[in-house]
Amino acid sequence: MDTMDDVVRSFDLVLLPGDGIGPEVLQAAVDVLEAVAEGNNLDIRYTTLLVGGAAIDAYETPLRTQDLERCRKADALLLGAVGGPTWDELSVETRPERALLRLRSELNLGINLRPVTWTAAGGRHAPLTEEVAQGADIAFVRELTGGVYFGQPSYYHRTVGGRHAVDTSTYSEKQVQAVLEFAFELARSRRGKVTSVDKANVMNTSRLWREVATEYGRENPDVELEHALVDSFAMSLIRSPRTYDVVVTENLFGDILTDLAGVIAGSLGVLPSASLRPGGGERRFGLYEPIHGSAPSLRGQDVANPVGSILSLALMLHWSLGRTDLANKVQHAVSQVMAGERLTADLVGKGTTAVGTREFTAAVIEQLKERGGARERRDIRHHVA
Ligand code: IPM
Ligand code: MG
């Protein structure tokens, strides 16, 4: 949808700053959103809720049920990051990460889109040579509500015979179909190729995955489908990243492979993500967050790279707000600034100067302003419900 809406539309946006650098990078995205909304018929209503470690400290739970219900009513959710050493001793069921996992599963966000693109700025920092990585542009589609993340039984027991732990991976045909459908549709708007990654030589869930993918591929011959085993794929991804277009895979493999793909982008700090509900539609509900963690050691120092968060906002403008025109503007402004001389510490190198999160964000807004005005800064801390 590349049309400019001429009626003002209101969107109910829930902000989930979380922990560590989460609040700072989310603030950057909100500043950019305010700048791009101005004069573009967008009226955003904000609600800020505590999640993760911040919620554990305030309410003794990583996500209150009433907050989950509030999220369900929103048009979209924008999240910073969760977790940190303060909460390391907690069990997996009570850790900050549980907030994220609950949101994903209870809001049925089975499709996780993680675009990874090579940029010159990131490329200078990538251990891969330009020859190998230049021009790489991969859209990872990670299944997000199944696999070992949610399978039962899952427990950790201390017994007289020693400690014993179990995790279970489960997948249904429907879950696999939903991500494949999304991956194929996405490939049609890109270079027309899907790589399905599994471990079909060992795991039953992967055998199911490959069967469903093969059948779906047969019914949709307009898209080129290839299968790869996750171990050899990991090597090939780094050896020849340009060969891949859309990569679709299960929850755990997707978690690992997208961090690995950060090597192609040069920094995890620049990678965005969208978690979407299967089923389509022009304005679908989604949770948007950078793929990096909460980086507790960088917290409050104004050094975090806000690009992953700002590009997540761009994904939100496209998938949940139906404003591809504005998504493109944001993406373009980020590219312009990234091609310049002022970069955050993770990307700084020869011929460039390190700037803070705020200064980098201001430069992005400056770029946007050339195409429309920016409003006063809205402090997300003023809106905690
Ligand atoms: C991610 C993260 C999460 C995951 C953690 C924080 C639970 O690593 O989004 O990739 O494992 O999915
Ligand atoms: Mg991860």
Coordinates of C-alpha atoms and ligand atoms in Angstrom, one line a residue:
M1 CA 0.0 0.0 0.0
D2 CA 1.8 3.1 -1.1
T3 CA -1.2 5.5 -0.8
M4 CA -1.1 8.6 1.4
D5 CA -4.2 8.4 3.6
D6 CA -6.0 11.8 3.5
V7 CA -8.1 11.2 6.7
V8 CA -6.5 11.4 10.1
R9 CA -6.3 8.0 11.6
S10 CA -5.9 7.2 15.3
F11 CA -3.8 4.3 16.5
D12 CA -3.7 2.9 19.9
L13 CA 0.0 2.1 20.5
V14 CA 1.3 0.3 23.7
L15 CA 4.9 1.0 24.6
L16 CA 6.8 -1.6 26.5
P17 CA 10.3 -0.1 27.4
G18 CA 11.5 -3.1 29.5
D19 CA 15.0 -3.2 30.9
G20 CA 18.6 -2.1 30.3
I21 CA 18.9 0.0 27.1
G22 CA 15.3 -0.9 26.2
P23 CA 13.8 2.5 27.4
E24 CA 16.5 4.5 25.5
V25 CA 16.1 2.7 22.2
L26 CA 12.3 2.8 22.5
Q27 CA 12.4 6.5 23.2
A28 CA 14.4 6.9 20.0
A29 CA 11.7 5.1 18.0
V30 CA 8.9 7.2 19.6
D31 CA 10.8 10.4 18.8
V32 CA 11.1 9.3 15.2
L33 CA 7.4 8.3 15.1
E34 CA 6.3 11.7 16.4
A35 CA 8.4 13.3 13.7
V36 CA 6.9 11.2 11.0
A37 CA 3.3 11.4 12.2
E38 CA 3.3 15.2 12.1
G39 CA 1.6 16.4 9.0
N40 CA 1.0 12.9 7.8
N41 CA -2.5 12.3 9.1
L42 CA -1.5 10.0 11.9
D43 CA -2.7 10.5 15.5
I44 CA -1.0 8.1 17.9
R45 CA -2.3 7.4 21.4
Y46 CA 0.3 6.1 23.7
T47 CA 0.1 3.9 26.7
T48 CA 3.3 2.7 28.5
L49 CA 3.4 -0.5 30.5
L50 CA 6.1 -2.1 32.6
V51 CA 7.3 -5.5 31.4
G52 CA 10.3 -7.8 32.2
G53 CA 12.6 -7.0 35.1
A54 CA 11.0 -3.6 35.6
A55 CA 7.6 -5.3 36.1
I56 CA 9.2 -7.9 38.5
D57 CA 10.6 -5.0 40.6
A58 CA 7.3 -3.1 40.6
Y59 CA 4.7 -5.9 40.7
E60 CA 6.6 -9.1 41.3
T61 CA 5.7 -10.6 38.0
P62 CA 7.2 -10.1 34.5
L63 CA 3.8 -9.3 33.0
R64 CA 0.6 -8.6 34.8
T65 CA -2.5 -10.2 33.3
Q66 CA -4.3 -6.9 33.2
D67 CA -1.4 -5.5 31.1
L68 CA -1.5 -8.5 28.8
E69 CA -5.2 -7.8 28.3
R70 CA -4.4 -4.1 27.6
C71 CA -1.9 -5.1 25.0
R72 CA -4.5 -7.3 23.3
K73 CA -6.7 -4.2 22.7
A74 CA -4.0 -2.2 21.1
D75 CA -3.3 -1.7 17.4
A76 CA 0.3 -2.5 17.9
L77 CA 3.0 -2.9 20.5
L78 CA 6.5 -1.4 20.5
L79 CA 9.0 -3.1 22.8
G80 CA 12.6 -2.1 23.9
A81 CA 14.3 -5.1 25.5
V82 CA 13.9 -7.3 28.6
G83 CA 16.3 -9.1 31.0
G84 CA 19.5 -8.4 32.9
P85 CA 21.8 -9.9 35.6
T86 CA 19.6 -8.6 38.4
W87 CA 17.1 -11.3 37.6
D88 CA 19.5 -14.1 36.6
E89 CA 18.8 -16.3 39.6
L90 CA 15.1 -16.6 38.8
S91 CA 13.6 -19.8 37.3
V92 CA 12.8 -19.8 33.6
E93 CA 9.1 -19.5 34.5
T94 CA 9.6 -16.2 36.4
R95 CA 12.4 -14.5 34.5
P96 CA 11.9 -11.2 32.7
E97 CA 12.0 -13.1 29.3
R98 CA 8.8 -14.8 30.3
A99 CA 7.0 -11.5 29.6
L100 CA 8.0 -11.6 26.0
L101 CA 7.2 -15.3 25.6
R102 CA 3.8 -14.8 27.1
L103 CA 3.0 -11.9 24.8
R104 CA 4.1 -13.9 21.8
S105 CA 2.1 -17.0 22.7
E106 CA -1.0 -15.5 24.3
L107 CA -1.4 -12.9 21.6
N108 CA -0.8 -15.6 18.9
L109 CA 2.2 -13.9 17.3
G110 CA 3.4 -17.0 15.3
I111 CA 5.3 -15.1 12.6
N112 CA 8.5 -13.4 13.3
L113 CA 10.0 -11.4 10.5
R114 CA 13.7 -10.4 10.9
P115 CA 15.1 -8.6 7.9
V116 CA 18.9 -8.6 7.7
T117 CA 20.7 -6.4 5.2
W118 CA 24.3 -5.5 4.6
T119 CA 25.2 -1.8 4.8
A120 CA 28.5 -0.2 4.1
A121 CA 28.6 1.2 7.7
G122 CA 28.0 -2.2 9.2
G123 CA 30.2 -3.9 6.6
R124 CA 33.2 -2.1 7.9
H125 CA 32.7 -4.0 11.2
A126 CA 31.7 -7.3 9.9
P127 CA 34.3 -10.1 10.0
L128 CA 33.1 -11.0 6.5
T129 CA 34.8 -9.4 3.6
E130 CA 32.9 -7.0 1.4
E131 CA 33.3 -9.5 -1.5
V132 CA 31.3 -12.1 0.4
A133 CA 28.7 -9.9 2.1
Q134 CA 28.1 -6.8 0.0
G135 CA 24.5 -6.6 -1.1
A136 CA 23.3 -9.4 1.2
D137 CA 19.6 -8.9 1.9
I138 CA 17.8 -11.8 3.7
A139 CA 14.4 -11.9 5.3
F140 CA 14.3 -14.4 8.1
V141 CA 10.8 -15.8 8.9
R142 CA 11.0 -17.4 12.3
E143 CA 8.1 -19.4 13.8
L144 CA 7.5 -17.9 17.2
T145 CA 4.8 -19.8 19.1
G146 CA 6.0 -23.4 18.9
G147 CA 9.0 -25.7 19.2
V148 CA 11.0 -26.1 22.3
Y149 CA 10.0 -22.7 23.7
F150 CA 6.5 -23.8 24.6
G151 CA 6.4 -27.6 24.4
Q152 CA 5.3 -29.6 27.4
P153 CA 6.5 -31.3 29.5
S154 CA 9.3 -28.9 30.4
Y155 CA 10.8 -29.1 33.9
Y156 CA 13.9 -29.0 36.0
H157 CA 14.1 -31.4 38.9
R158 CA 16.5 -32.1 41.7
T159 CA 16.3 -35.7 42.6
V160 CA 18.4 -38.0 44.9
G161 CA 19.9 -39.5 41.8
G162 CA 21.0 -36.1 40.5
R163 CA 19.5 -33.1 38.6
H164 CA 17.2 -33.9 35.7
A165 CA 15.7 -31.5 33.1
V166 CA 13.3 -31.9 30.2
D167 CA 12.3 -29.7 27.3
T168 CA 9.9 -30.8 24.6
S169 CA 9.5 -29.5 21.0
T170 CA 6.1 -29.7 19.4
Y171 CA 4.7 -28.5 16.1
S172 CA 1.4 -28.8 14.4
E173 CA 0.9 -28.9 10.6
K174 CA -1.2 -25.6 11.0
Q175 CA 1.6 -23.8 12.7
V176 CA 4.1 -24.7 10.0
Q177 CA 1.7 -23.8 7.2
A178 CA 1.1 -20.4 8.7
V179 CA 4.8 -19.4 8.5
L180 CA 5.3 -20.9 5.1
E181 CA 2.3 -19.0 3.7
F182 CA 3.8 -15.8 5.0
A183 CA 7.3 -16.7 3.7
F184 CA 6.0 -17.5 0.2
E185 CA 4.0 -14.3 0.1
L186 CA 7.0 -12.3 1.1
A187 CA 9.2 -14.0 -1.5
R188 CA 6.7 -13.0 -4.2
S189 CA 7.4 -9.3 -3.3
R190 CA 11.2 -10.0 -3.2
R191 CA 13.4 -12.3 -5.3
G192 CA 11.0 -15.2 -5.4
K193 CA 13.1 -17.7 -3.4
V194 CA 12.4 -19.5 -0.1
T195 CA 15.0 -21.6 1.9
S196 CA 13.3 -23.8 4.5
V197 CA 15.7 -24.7 7.3
D198 CA 15.2 -27.8 9.4
K199 CA 16.9 -30.9 11.0
A200 CA 14.9 -33.5 9.1
N201 CA 17.6 -36.1 9.4
V202 CA 17.2 -36.2 13.2
M203 CA 14.0 -34.6 14.5
N204 CA 10.4 -35.6 14.0
T205 CA 9.2 -32.0 14.2
S206 CA 11.6 -31.2 11.4
R207 CA 10.4 -34.2 9.4
L208 CA 6.9 -32.7 9.7
W209 CA 8.3 -29.3 8.8
R210 CA 9.9 -30.6 5.6
E211 CA 6.9 -32.5 4.5
V212 CA 4.6 -29.5 5.0
A213 CA 7.0 -27.3 3.2
T214 CA 7.4 -29.7 0.3
E215 CA 3.7 -29.9 -0.1
Y216 CA 3.2 -26.2 0.1
G217 CA 6.0 -25.7 -2.5
R218 CA 4.3 -28.1 -4.9
E219 CA 1.1 -26.1 -4.6
N220 CA 2.9 -22.8 -5.1
P221 CA 5.4 -23.5 -7.9
D222 CA 5.8 -19.7 -8.7
V223 CA 8.2 -19.5 -5.7
E224 CA 11.5 -21.4 -5.8
L225 CA 11.7 -23.6 -2.7
E226 CA 14.9 -25.2 -1.4
H227 CA 15.5 -27.2 1.9
A228 CA 18.6 -27.0 4.0
L229 CA 19.7 -28.7 7.2
V230 CA 20.4 -26.2 9.9
D231 CA 24.0 -27.2 10.6
S232 CA 25.2 -26.9 7.0
F233 CA 23.0 -23.9 6.5
A234 CA 24.8 -22.0 9.3
M235 CA 28.1 -22.4 7.5
S236 CA 26.6 -21.5 4.1
L237 CA 24.9 -18.4 5.5
I238 CA 28.3 -17.0 6.4
R239 CA 30.1 -18.3 3.4
S240 CA 27.6 -17.0 0.8
P241 CA 24.9 -14.8 2.4
R242 CA 23.9 -13.3 -1.0
T243 CA 22.4 -16.6 -2.2
Y244 CA 19.5 -16.3 0.3
D245 CA 16.3 -14.4 -0.1
V246 CA 13.6 -15.5 2.4
V247 CA 14.7 -18.1 5.0
V248 CA 11.9 -19.8 7.0
T249 CA 12.6 -21.9 10.0
E250 CA 11.4 -23.1 13.4
N251 CA 11.6 -21.1 16.7
L252 CA 14.9 -22.2 18.2
F253 CA 16.8 -22.4 14.9
G254 CA 15.5 -19.0 14.0
D255 CA 16.7 -17.6 17.3
I256 CA 20.2 -18.8 16.8
L257 CA 20.5 -18.1 13.0
T258 CA 19.3 -14.5 13.3
D259 CA 21.9 -13.6 15.9
L260 CA 24.5 -15.3 13.6
A261 CA 23.1 -13.2 10.7
G262 CA 24.0 -10.2 12.8
V263 CA 27.5 -10.8 11.5
I264 CA 26.3 -9.9 8.0
A265 CA 24.8 -6.6 9.2
G266 CA 27.9 -5.8 11.3
S267 CA 26.1 -5.2 14.5
L268 CA 23.1 -6.7 16.3
G269 CA 22.1 -3.2 17.1
V270 CA 20.8 -2.5 13.6
L271 CA 18.4 -5.5 13.3
P272 CA 14.6 -5.0 13.7
S273 CA 11.8 -7.5 14.0
A274 CA 8.1 -7.8 13.6
S275 CA 6.0 -10.5 15.4
L276 CA 2.7 -10.9 13.6
R277 CA -0.5 -12.9 13.8
P278 CA -1.0 -15.4 11.1
G279 CA -3.9 -14.6 8.8
G280 CA -3.0 -11.5 6.9
G281 CA -4.8 -8.3 6.4
E282 CA -3.5 -4.8 5.6
R283 CA -3.4 -3.6 9.2
R284 CA -2.5 -6.6 11.3
F285 CA -1.7 -6.6 15.0
G286 CA 2.0 -6.9 15.8
L287 CA 4.7 -6.6 18.4
Y288 CA 7.8 -4.8 17.2
E289 CA 11.2 -4.9 18.8
P290 CA 14.9 -4.8 18.0
I291 CA 16.4 -8.2 18.1
H292 CA 19.2 -7.2 20.4
G293 CA 19.0 -7.8 24.1
S294 CA 18.9 -5.3 27.0
A295 CA 22.7 -4.8 27.2
P296 CA 22.7 -3.9 30.9
S297 CA 26.3 -2.7 30.8
L298 CA 25.3 0.1 28.3
R299 CA 22.2 1.2 30.2
G300 CA 21.7 4.9 30.7
Q301 CA 24.9 5.9 29.0
D302 CA 23.4 7.2 25.7
V303 CA 25.6 4.8 23.7
A304 CA 23.1 2.2 22.4
N305 CA 22.5 2.0 18.7
P306 CA 18.8 3.0 18.2
V307 CA 18.7 1.7 14.6
G308 CA 17.1 -1.7 15.4
S309 CA 14.4 0.0 17.3
I310 CA 13.8 2.7 14.7
L311 CA 13.6 0.1 11.9
S312 CA 11.2 -1.9 14.0
L313 CA 9.0 1.2 14.1
A314 CA 9.3 1.3 10.2
L315 CA 8.1 -2.3 10.2
M316 CA 5.2 -1.3 12.4
L317 CA 4.2 1.5 10.1
H318 CA 4.1 -0.9 7.2
W319 CA 2.5 -4.0 8.8
S320 CA 0.2 -2.6 11.5
L321 CA -0.6 0.9 10.4
G322 CA -0.7 0.3 6.6
R323 CA 1.5 3.3 6.0
T324 CA 4.2 1.9 3.7
D325 CA 4.8 5.5 2.6
L326 CA 6.0 6.5 6.0
A327 CA 7.8 3.2 6.6
N328 CA 9.9 4.0 3.5
K329 CA 10.6 7.5 4.7
V330 CA 11.9 6.2 8.0
Q331 CA 14.0 3.6 6.4
H332 CA 15.4 6.1 3.9
A333 CA 16.3 8.6 6.7
V334 CA 18.1 5.8 8.6
S335 CA 20.1 4.8 5.6
Q336 CA 21.1 8.4 4.9
V337 CA 22.4 8.9 8.4
M338 CA 24.1 5.5 8.4
A339 CA 25.9 6.4 5.2
G340 CA 27.2 9.6 7.0
E341 CA 30.1 10.3 9.4
R342 CA 28.3 10.2 12.7
L343 CA 27.6 6.7 14.0
T344 CA 27.0 5.0 17.3
A345 CA 30.0 3.4 19.1
D346 CA 29.2 -0.1 17.8
L347 CA 29.7 1.0 14.2
V348 CA 32.3 3.8 14.5
G349 CA 35.5 3.3 12.6
K350 CA 38.0 5.1 10.4
G351 CA 36.7 8.4 9.1
T352 CA 33.6 8.4 11.4
T353 CA 32.9 9.9 14.8
A354 CA 31.1 8.3 17.6
V355 CA 27.8 9.9 18.6
G356 CA 25.3 9.0 21.3
T357 CA 21.8 7.4 20.9
R358 CA 20.1 10.9 21.1
E359 CA 22.4 12.6 18.6
F360 CA 22.1 9.8 16.1
T361 CA 18.3 9.9 16.5
A362 CA 18.2 13.6 16.1
A363 CA 20.1 13.2 12.9
V364 CA 17.5 10.7 11.6
I365 CA 14.7 13.2 12.6
E366 CA 16.7 16.0 10.8
Q367 CA 16.6 13.9 7.6
L368 CA 12.9 13.3 8.0
K369 CA 12.2 17.0 8.7
E370 CA 13.3 17.8 5.2
R371 CA 10.1 16.1 4.1
G372 CA 7.8 17.4 7.0
G373 CA 7.9 18.9 10.4
A374 CA 8.8 17.3 13.8
R375 CA 6.8 17.8 17.0
E376 CA 8.0 18.4 20.5
R377 CA 9.7 15.5 22.2
R378 CA 7.3 13.1 24.0
D379 CA 8.9 11.5 27.1
I380 CA 7.6 7.9 27.3
R381 CA 8.2 7.9 31.1
H382 CA 5.3 10.3 31.5
H383 CA 2.8 7.8 30.3
V384 CA 3.3 4.8 32.5
A385 CA -0.2 3.5 33.3
Ligands
IPM1 C1 15.0 -13.1 20.8 C2 15.5 -13.3 22.2 C3 14.4 -14.1 23.0 C4 14.2 -15.4 22.3 C5 14.7 -14.2 24.5 C6 14.9 -12.8 25.1 C7 13.6 -14.9 25.2 O1 16.7 -14.0 22.2 O2 13.9 -12.5 20.6 O3 15.6 -13.6 19.8 O4 14.9 -16.4 22.7 O5 13.4 -15.6 21.5
MG2 MG 17.5 -14.3 20.2

